[in-house]
Amino acid sequence: MTQPDPKTPSPRLPRRDALRLLGAAGAVAAAAPLARAQTAPATPPPAAPAQGTPAAPLNGNGFYRQKIGDMTVMVVSDGTSPLAALLPTWGANPDRQAEFAATLAEYSVPATNTVNHFNPVLIETGGRRVLIDTGRGGAAGQLLANLRRAGVEPDTISVVFITHGHGDHIGGLTTNGRPTFANAQHVMGEAEFNFWASQANPNDAVKNNLIALKDRFRLLQPGQEIVPGLTAVSTPGHTLNHLSVLAQSGGQDLMVLGDAGGHFLLSLKHEGAYVSFDADSGLAARTRQEIFNRIVTGRMWVTGYHFPFPALGHLRRLGSTSYEFEPTVWTWS
């Protein structure tokens, strides 16, 4: 399927309005016409279910499918958590708080009493279902409910890839002490896995979801293939060995950033901005500049783990070191 030329004029809202709507809790405003709207149709509905089983909807509450090349990409929400104040967590530079606050106000993005989003990604390619990150798990996690709402059972996942070892990415690997994705090969960067698994006092998420499942993991290096068409990309800084995923099919590319993307507005617009839980703030900021430039130059699709759902779209360049996220237009059918 051919991606429309991003230079082709299309219905527009002012970009600030689009990002304001996207930044609000609920994020249903991604359905509005947005700047340089992404009009590639989503994938056809899932295959017909067994007789007597209701068909799963194409897109809906907690899941969003998009056809990219020959791949079907589905962002699957793991839900949200309350976020009392966006600053200084998501823009942590102590000498730039007024600057960040002014940008939030400019785009009408709520700075307080909002939510944090969690967005694993499922890619169907070459007969495999590859899940990238697994959410928080436990009572808070919504991943399994939203997968099933989309017509996907956990035992049909072929591969689970983990971008890094933070609890909100690995927590869904087990359910009630057992592997959630029983038939899946587990894949992670070797350096990232070893960093967490070798700690003297690992946290419970690491003990239960990485160390306990160590025999299930295939460990790889940056630049290596996860499955055909999906490659691990080095994006260090948020954690020192963080990996993103480049998915390529039919002449189209998607970059799944994990937490390398940071905040959907502040990290993109402000060179040098970092997040309070980046392991190496300077490295994280430099990595973001490099990966944002690569995405824009390559006209790639992009998704960020903490971007507001459905967290899928493109980037545009505002200046030599400043970028903006352009959410896809929601497609129901």
GROMACS .gro file of N, CA and C in nm, residues 37-147:
model
  333
   37ALA      N    1  -0.225   1.561   0.738
   37ALA     CA    2  -0.294   1.442   0.787
   37ALA      C    3  -0.242   1.315   0.722
   38GLN      N    4  -0.229   1.209   0.803
   38GLN     CA    5  -0.186   1.080   0.753
   38GLN      C    6  -0.310   1.004   0.709
   39THR      N    7  -0.327   0.984   0.580
   39THR     CA    8  -0.453   0.932   0.529
   39THR      C    9  -0.446   0.789   0.481
   40ALA      N   10  -0.333   0.721   0.502
   40ALA     CA   11  -0.326   0.581   0.462
   40ALA      C   12  -0.430   0.502   0.538
   41PRO      N   13  -0.512   0.421   0.471
   41PRO     CA   14  -0.617   0.349   0.542
   41PRO      C   15  -0.559   0.246   0.636
   42ALA      N   16  -0.633   0.218   0.741
   42ALA     CA   17  -0.592   0.113   0.834
   42ALA      C   18  -0.611  -0.022   0.768
   43THR      N   19  -0.556  -0.125   0.833
   43THR     CA   20  -0.563  -0.259   0.777
   43THR      C   21  -0.707  -0.309   0.773
   44PRO      N   22  -0.738  -0.402   0.681
   44PRO     CA   23  -0.872  -0.460   0.682
   44PRO      C   24  -0.898  -0.532   0.814
   45PRO      N   25  -1.026  -0.557   0.844
   45PRO     CA   26  -1.060  -0.622   0.971
   45PRO      C   27  -0.993  -0.757   0.984
   46PRO      N   28  -0.979  -0.806   1.109
   46PRO     CA   29  -0.920  -0.938   1.130
   46PRO      C   30  -1.001  -1.046   1.057
   47ALA      N   31  -0.935  -1.160   1.037
   47ALA     CA   32  -1.001  -1.271   0.970
   47ALA      C   33  -1.129  -1.310   1.044
   48ALA      N   34  -1.223  -1.361   0.970
   48ALA     CA   35  -1.352  -1.397   1.029
   48ALA      C   36  -1.333  -1.498   1.142
   49PRO      N   37  -1.396  -1.475   1.256
   49PRO     CA   38  -1.383  -1.567   1.369
   49PRO      C   39  -1.466  -1.692   1.346
   50ALA      N   40  -1.449  -1.788   1.437
   50ALA     CA   41  -1.527  -1.911   1.430
   50ALA      C   42  -1.676  -1.879   1.438
   51GLN      N   43  -1.757  -1.965   1.380
   51GLN     CA   44  -1.900  -1.943   1.378
   51GLN      C   45  -1.953  -1.924   1.519
   52GLY      N   46  -2.034  -1.818   1.535
   52GLY     CA   47  -2.093  -1.790   1.665
   52GLY      C   48  -2.009  -1.697   1.750
   53THR      N   49  -1.885  -1.664   1.703
   53THR     CA   50  -1.799  -1.572   1.778
   53THR      C   51  -1.810  -1.433   1.718
   54PRO      N   52  -1.840  -1.328   1.798
   54PRO     CA   53  -1.852  -1.194   1.742
   54PRO      C   54  -1.720  -1.149   1.679
   55ALA      N   55  -1.728  -1.080   1.566
   55ALA     CA   56  -1.609  -1.027   1.500
   55ALA      C   57  -1.549  -0.914   1.583
   56ALA      N   58  -1.416  -0.910   1.588
   56ALA     CA   59  -1.349  -0.802   1.658
   56ALA      C   60  -1.354  -0.676   1.573
   57PRO      N   61  -1.376  -0.560   1.632
   57PRO     CA   62  -1.376  -0.436   1.554
   57PRO      C   63  -1.237  -0.403   1.505
   58LEU      N   64  -1.231  -0.323   1.398
   58LEU     CA   65  -1.103  -0.283   1.342
   58LEU      C   66  -1.025  -0.197   1.441
   59ASN      N   67  -1.086  -0.090   1.486
   59ASN     CA   68  -1.026   0.001   1.584
   59ASN      C   69  -1.131   0.035   1.689
   60GLY      N   70  -1.088   0.059   1.810
   60GLY     CA   71  -1.186   0.088   1.914
   60GLY      C   72  -1.122   0.121   2.045
   61ASN      N   73  -1.194   0.094   2.151
   61ASN     CA   74  -1.153   0.130   2.286
   61ASN      C   75  -1.023   0.058   2.323
   62GLY      N   76  -0.911   0.131   2.321
   62GLY     CA   77  -0.786   0.076   2.367
   62GLY      C   78  -0.698   0.011   2.263
   63PHE      N   79  -0.735   0.015   2.134
   63PHE     CA   80  -0.649  -0.043   2.031
   63PHE      C   81  -0.672   0.032   1.900
   64TYR      N   82  -0.562   0.044   1.823
   64TYR     CA   83  -0.569   0.116   1.697
   64TYR      C   84  -0.478   0.049   1.595
   65ARG      N   85  -0.536   0.003   1.483
   65ARG     CA   86  -0.461  -0.065   1.377
   65ARG      C   87  -0.430   0.031   1.263
   66GLN      N   88  -0.313   0.010   1.205
   66GLN     CA   89  -0.272   0.087   1.087
   66GLN      C   90  -0.193  -0.004   0.995
   67LYS      N   91  -0.225  -0.001   0.867
   67LYS     CA   92  -0.148  -0.075   0.769
   67LYS      C   93  -0.027   0.009   0.729
   68ILE      N   94   0.094  -0.048   0.742
   68ILE     CA   95   0.218   0.018   0.702
   68ILE      C   96   0.295  -0.081   0.617
   69GLY      N   97   0.306  -0.052   0.487
   69GLY     CA   98   0.359  -0.152   0.397
   69GLY      C   99   0.272  -0.276   0.402
   70ASP      N  100   0.335  -0.391   0.418
   70ASP     CA  101   0.260  -0.516   0.431
   70ASP      C  102   0.236  -0.555   0.576
   71MET      N  103   0.279  -0.470   0.668
   71MET     CA  104   0.261  -0.497   0.810
   71MET      C  105   0.126  -0.442   0.859
   72THR      N  106   0.071  -0.506   0.958
   72THR     CA  107  -0.038  -0.448   1.036
   72THR      C  108   0.020  -0.408   1.171
   73VAL      N  109   0.015  -0.280   1.201
   73VAL     CA  110   0.069  -0.227   1.325
   73VAL      C  111  -0.049  -0.189   1.414
   74MET      N  112  -0.048  -0.238   1.537
   74MET     CA  113  -0.156  -0.205   1.630
   74MET      C  114  -0.098  -0.151   1.760
   75VAL      N  115  -0.132  -0.028   1.790
   75VAL     CA  116  -0.099   0.028   1.921
   75VAL      C  117  -0.206  -0.020   2.018
   76VAL      N  118  -0.161  -0.079   2.129
   76VAL     CA  119  -0.253  -0.137   2.226
   76VAL      C  120  -0.231  -0.067   2.360
   77SER      N  121  -0.329   0.006   2.405
   77SER     CA  122  -0.314   0.080   2.529
   77SER      C  123  -0.306  -0.013   2.650
   78ASP      N  124  -0.211   0.014   2.737
   78ASP     CA  125  -0.208  -0.050   2.868
   78ASP      C  126  -0.277   0.038   2.972
   79GLY      N  127  -0.351   0.137   2.926
   79GLY     CA  128  -0.422   0.226   3.015
   79GLY      C  129  -0.342   0.351   3.048
   80THR      N  130  -0.388   0.422   3.148
   80THR     CA  131  -0.324   0.545   3.192
   80THR      C  132  -0.309   0.544   3.343
   81SER      N  133  -0.227   0.635   3.391
   81SER     CA  134  -0.218   0.657   3.536
   81SER      C  135  -0.227   0.807   3.562
   82PRO      N  136  -0.281   0.847   3.676
   82PRO     CA  137  -0.293   0.990   3.705
   82PRO      C  138  -0.156   1.057   3.709
   83LEU      N  139  -0.150   1.179   3.660
   83LEU     CA  140  -0.028   1.257   3.660
   83LEU      C  141  -0.062   1.394   3.717
   84ALA      N  142  -0.024   1.415   3.842
   84ALA     CA  143  -0.062   1.538   3.911
   84ALA      C  144   0.002   1.660   3.847
   85ALA      N  145   0.129   1.647   3.806
   85ALA     CA  146   0.200   1.760   3.746
   85ALA      C  147   0.295   1.708   3.639
   86LEU      N  148   0.288   1.766   3.520
   86LEU     CA  149   0.374   1.723   3.411
   86LEU      C  150   0.519   1.768   3.434
   87LEU      N  151   0.536   1.886   3.489
   87LEU     CA  152   0.668   1.939   3.523
   87LEU      C  153   0.693   1.921   3.671
   88PRO      N  154   0.819   1.890   3.709
   88PRO     CA  155   0.938   1.879   3.626
   88PRO      C  156   0.967   1.739   3.572
   89THR      N  157   0.878   1.642   3.592
   89THR     CA  158   0.910   1.505   3.552
   89THR      C  159   0.942   1.495   3.403
   90TRP      N  160   0.855   1.546   3.317
   90TRP     CA  161   0.867   1.525   3.174
   90TRP      C  162   0.949   1.633   3.103
   91GLY      N  163   0.982   1.737   3.173
   91GLY     CA  164   1.080   1.836   3.127
   91GLY      C  165   1.157   1.874   3.252
   92ALA      N  166   1.271   1.810   3.274
   92ALA     CA  167   1.334   1.812   3.407
   92ALA      C  168   1.446   1.914   3.422
   93ASN      N  169   1.491   1.976   3.313
   93ASN     CA  170   1.601   2.072   3.325
   93ASN      C  171   1.563   2.183   3.422
   94PRO      N  172   1.634   2.197   3.533
   94PRO     CA  173   1.589   2.291   3.636
   94PRO      C  174   1.590   2.437   3.591
   95ASP      N  175   1.677   2.472   3.498
   95ASP     CA  176   1.688   2.611   3.453
   95ASP      C  177   1.595   2.643   3.336
   96ARG      N  178   1.508   2.548   3.298
   96ARG     CA  179   1.422   2.569   3.180
   96ARG      C  180   1.275   2.549   3.211
   97GLN      N  181   1.239   2.551   3.339
   97GLN     CA  182   1.100   2.524   3.376
   97GLN      C  183   1.004   2.629   3.320
   98ALA      N  184   1.041   2.755   3.323
   98ALA     CA  185   0.954   2.859   3.269
   98ALA      C  186   0.936   2.842   3.118
   99GLU      N  187   1.043   2.806   3.050
   99GLU     CA  188   1.040   2.781   2.906
   99GLU      C  189   0.945   2.667   2.874
  100PHE      N  190   0.955   2.558   2.949
  100PHE     CA  191   0.869   2.442   2.926
  100PHE      C  192   0.723   2.477   2.956
  101ALA      N  193   0.701   2.548   3.066
  101ALA     CA  194   0.564   2.586   3.103
  101ALA      C  195   0.502   2.675   2.996
  102ALA      N  196   0.582   2.763   2.937
  102ALA     CA  197   0.531   2.850   2.831
  102ALA      C  198   0.490   2.768   2.709
  103THR      N  199   0.567   2.665   2.675
  103THR     CA  200   0.532   2.580   2.561
  103THR      C  201   0.403   2.503   2.588
  104LEU      N  202   0.389   2.448   2.707
  104LEU     CA  203   0.264   2.379   2.740
  104LEU      C  204   0.145   2.473   2.727
  105ALA      N  205   0.161   2.596   2.777
  105ALA     CA  206   0.052   2.693   2.767
  105ALA      C  207   0.025   2.732   2.621
  106GLU      N  208   0.131   2.747   2.543
  106GLU     CA  209   0.116   2.783   2.402
  106GLU      C  210   0.033   2.681   2.327
  107TYR      N  211   0.055   2.553   2.357
  107TYR     CA  212  -0.017   2.446   2.290
  107TYR      C  213  -0.142   2.402   2.365
  108SER      N  214  -0.173   2.469   2.474
  108SER     CA  215  -0.290   2.434   2.558
  108SER      C  216  -0.287   2.289   2.604
  109VAL      N  217  -0.168   2.241   2.635
  109VAL     CA  218  -0.152   2.106   2.690
  109VAL      C  219  -0.156   2.116   2.842
  110PRO      N  220  -0.244   2.040   2.909
  110PRO     CA  221  -0.255   2.051   3.054
  110PRO      C  222  -0.124   2.021   3.124
  111ALA      N  223  -0.086   2.107   3.216
  111ALA     CA  224   0.038   2.089   3.292
  111ALA      C  225   0.014   2.018   3.425
  112THR      N  226  -0.112   2.014   3.469
  112THR     CA  227  -0.146   1.949   3.596
  112THR      C  228  -0.275   1.869   3.577
  113ASN      N  229  -0.296   1.775   3.670
  113ASN     CA  230  -0.418   1.695   3.673
  113ASN      C  231  -0.445   1.630   3.537
  114THR      N  232  -0.346   1.564   3.485
  114THR     CA  233  -0.359   1.495   3.358
  114THR      C  234  -0.324   1.348   3.377
  115VAL      N  235  -0.286   1.278   3.271
  115VAL     CA  236  -0.258   1.135   3.282
  115VAL      C  237  -0.132   1.101   3.204
  116ASN      N  238  -0.071   0.989   3.241
  116ASN     CA  239   0.040   0.931   3.167
  116ASN      C  240  -0.012   0.810   3.091
  117HIS      N  241   0.024   0.800   2.962
  117HIS     CA  242  -0.021   0.690   2.877
  117HIS      C  243   0.087   0.583   2.867
  118PHE      N  244   0.044   0.458   2.844
  118PHE     CA  245   0.133   0.344   2.826
  118PHE      C  246   0.087   0.269   2.701
  119ASN      N  247   0.175   0.257   2.602
  119ASN     CA  248   0.132   0.209   2.471
  119ASN      C  249   0.225   0.103   2.412
  120PRO      N  250   0.210  -0.025   2.448
  120PRO     CA  251   0.277  -0.131   2.375
  120PRO      C  252   0.230  -0.135   2.229
  121VAL      N  253   0.308  -0.202   2.146
  121VAL     CA  254   0.279  -0.208   2.002
  121VAL      C  255   0.284  -0.354   1.956
  122LEU      N  256   0.183  -0.395   1.880
  122LEU     CA  257   0.179  -0.528   1.821
  122LEU      C  258   0.196  -0.514   1.669
  123ILE      N  259   0.295  -0.584   1.613
  123ILE     CA  260   0.320  -0.581   1.470
  123ILE      C  261   0.298  -0.720   1.414
  124GLU      N  262   0.211  -0.730   1.315
  124GLU     CA  263   0.187  -0.856   1.245
  124GLU      C  264   0.261  -0.850   1.112
  125THR      N  265   0.358  -0.938   1.093
  125THR     CA  266   0.440  -0.938   0.974
  125THR      C  267   0.494  -1.078   0.949
  126GLY      N  268   0.494  -1.120   0.824
  126GLY     CA  269   0.550  -1.250   0.788
  126GLY      C  270   0.491  -1.367   0.863
  127GLY      N  271   0.363  -1.359   0.897
  127GLY     CA  272   0.298  -1.468   0.969
  127GLY      C  273   0.325  -1.469   1.118
  128ARG      N  274   0.395  -1.366   1.170
  128ARG     CA  275   0.424  -1.358   1.313
  128ARG      C  276   0.353  -1.239   1.375
  129ARG      N  277   0.324  -1.253   1.504
  129ARG     CA  278   0.276  -1.141   1.585
  129ARG      C  279   0.387  -1.106   1.684
  130VAL      N  280   0.440  -0.985   1.671
  130VAL     CA  281   0.550  -0.939   1.755
  130VAL      C  282   0.498  -0.828   1.845
  131LEU      N  283   0.504  -0.851   1.974
  131LEU     CA  284   0.461  -0.751   2.073
  131LEU      C  285   0.583  -0.679   2.126
  132ILE      N  286   0.580  -0.547   2.121
  132ILE     CA  287   0.691  -0.465   2.169
  132ILE      C  288   0.649  -0.400   2.301
  133ASP      N  289   0.709  -0.447   2.409
  133ASP     CA  290   0.682  -0.407   2.548
  133ASP      C  291   0.545  -0.459   2.594
  134THR      N  292   0.529  -0.471   2.726
  134THR     CA  293   0.414  -0.545   2.779
  134THR      C  294   0.335  -0.470   2.885
  135GLY      N  295   0.366  -0.342   2.904
  135GLY     CA  296   0.288  -0.267   3.001
  135GLY      C  297   0.323  -0.299   3.145
  136ARG      N  298   0.234  -0.257   3.233
  136ARG     CA  299   0.261  -0.261   3.377
  136ARG      C  300   0.227  -0.394   3.442
  137GLY      N  301   0.134  -0.469   3.382
  137GLY     CA  302   0.089  -0.592   3.445
  137GLY      C  303   0.005  -0.563   3.568
  138GLY      N  304  -0.037  -0.669   3.635
  138GLY     CA  305  -0.112  -0.652   3.760
  138GLY      C  306  -0.247  -0.588   3.739
  139ALA      N  307  -0.303  -0.537   3.848
  139ALA     CA  308  -0.439  -0.482   3.844
  139ALA      C  309  -0.449  -0.359   3.757
  140ALA      N  310  -0.341  -0.280   3.747
  140ALA     CA  311  -0.346  -0.156   3.669
  140ALA      C  312  -0.339  -0.181   3.519
  141GLY      N  313  -0.276  -0.289   3.479
  141GLY     CA  314  -0.250  -0.312   3.338
  141GLY      C  315  -0.376  -0.342   3.257
  142GLN      N  316  -0.386  -0.281   3.140
  142GLN     CA  317  -0.501  -0.300   3.052
  142GLN      C  318  -0.465  -0.372   2.922
  143LEU      N  319  -0.339  -0.415   2.909
  143LEU     CA  320  -0.293  -0.471   2.782
  143LEU      C  321  -0.373  -0.594   2.741
  144LEU      N  322  -0.387  -0.691   2.830
  144LEU     CA  323  -0.456  -0.815   2.792
  144LEU      C  324  -0.602  -0.790   2.758
  145ALA      N  325  -0.668  -0.706   2.835
  145ALA     CA  326  -0.808  -0.675   2.806
  145ALA      C  327  -0.822  -0.610   2.669
  146ASN      N  328  -0.730  -0.519   2.636
  146ASN     CA  329  -0.741  -0.450   2.508
  146ASN      C  330  -0.696  -0.538   2.392
  147LEU      N  331  -0.600  -0.628   2.413
  147LEU     CA  332  -0.568  -0.725   2.309
  147LEU      C  333  -0.690  -0.811   2.278
   0.00000   0.00000   0.00000
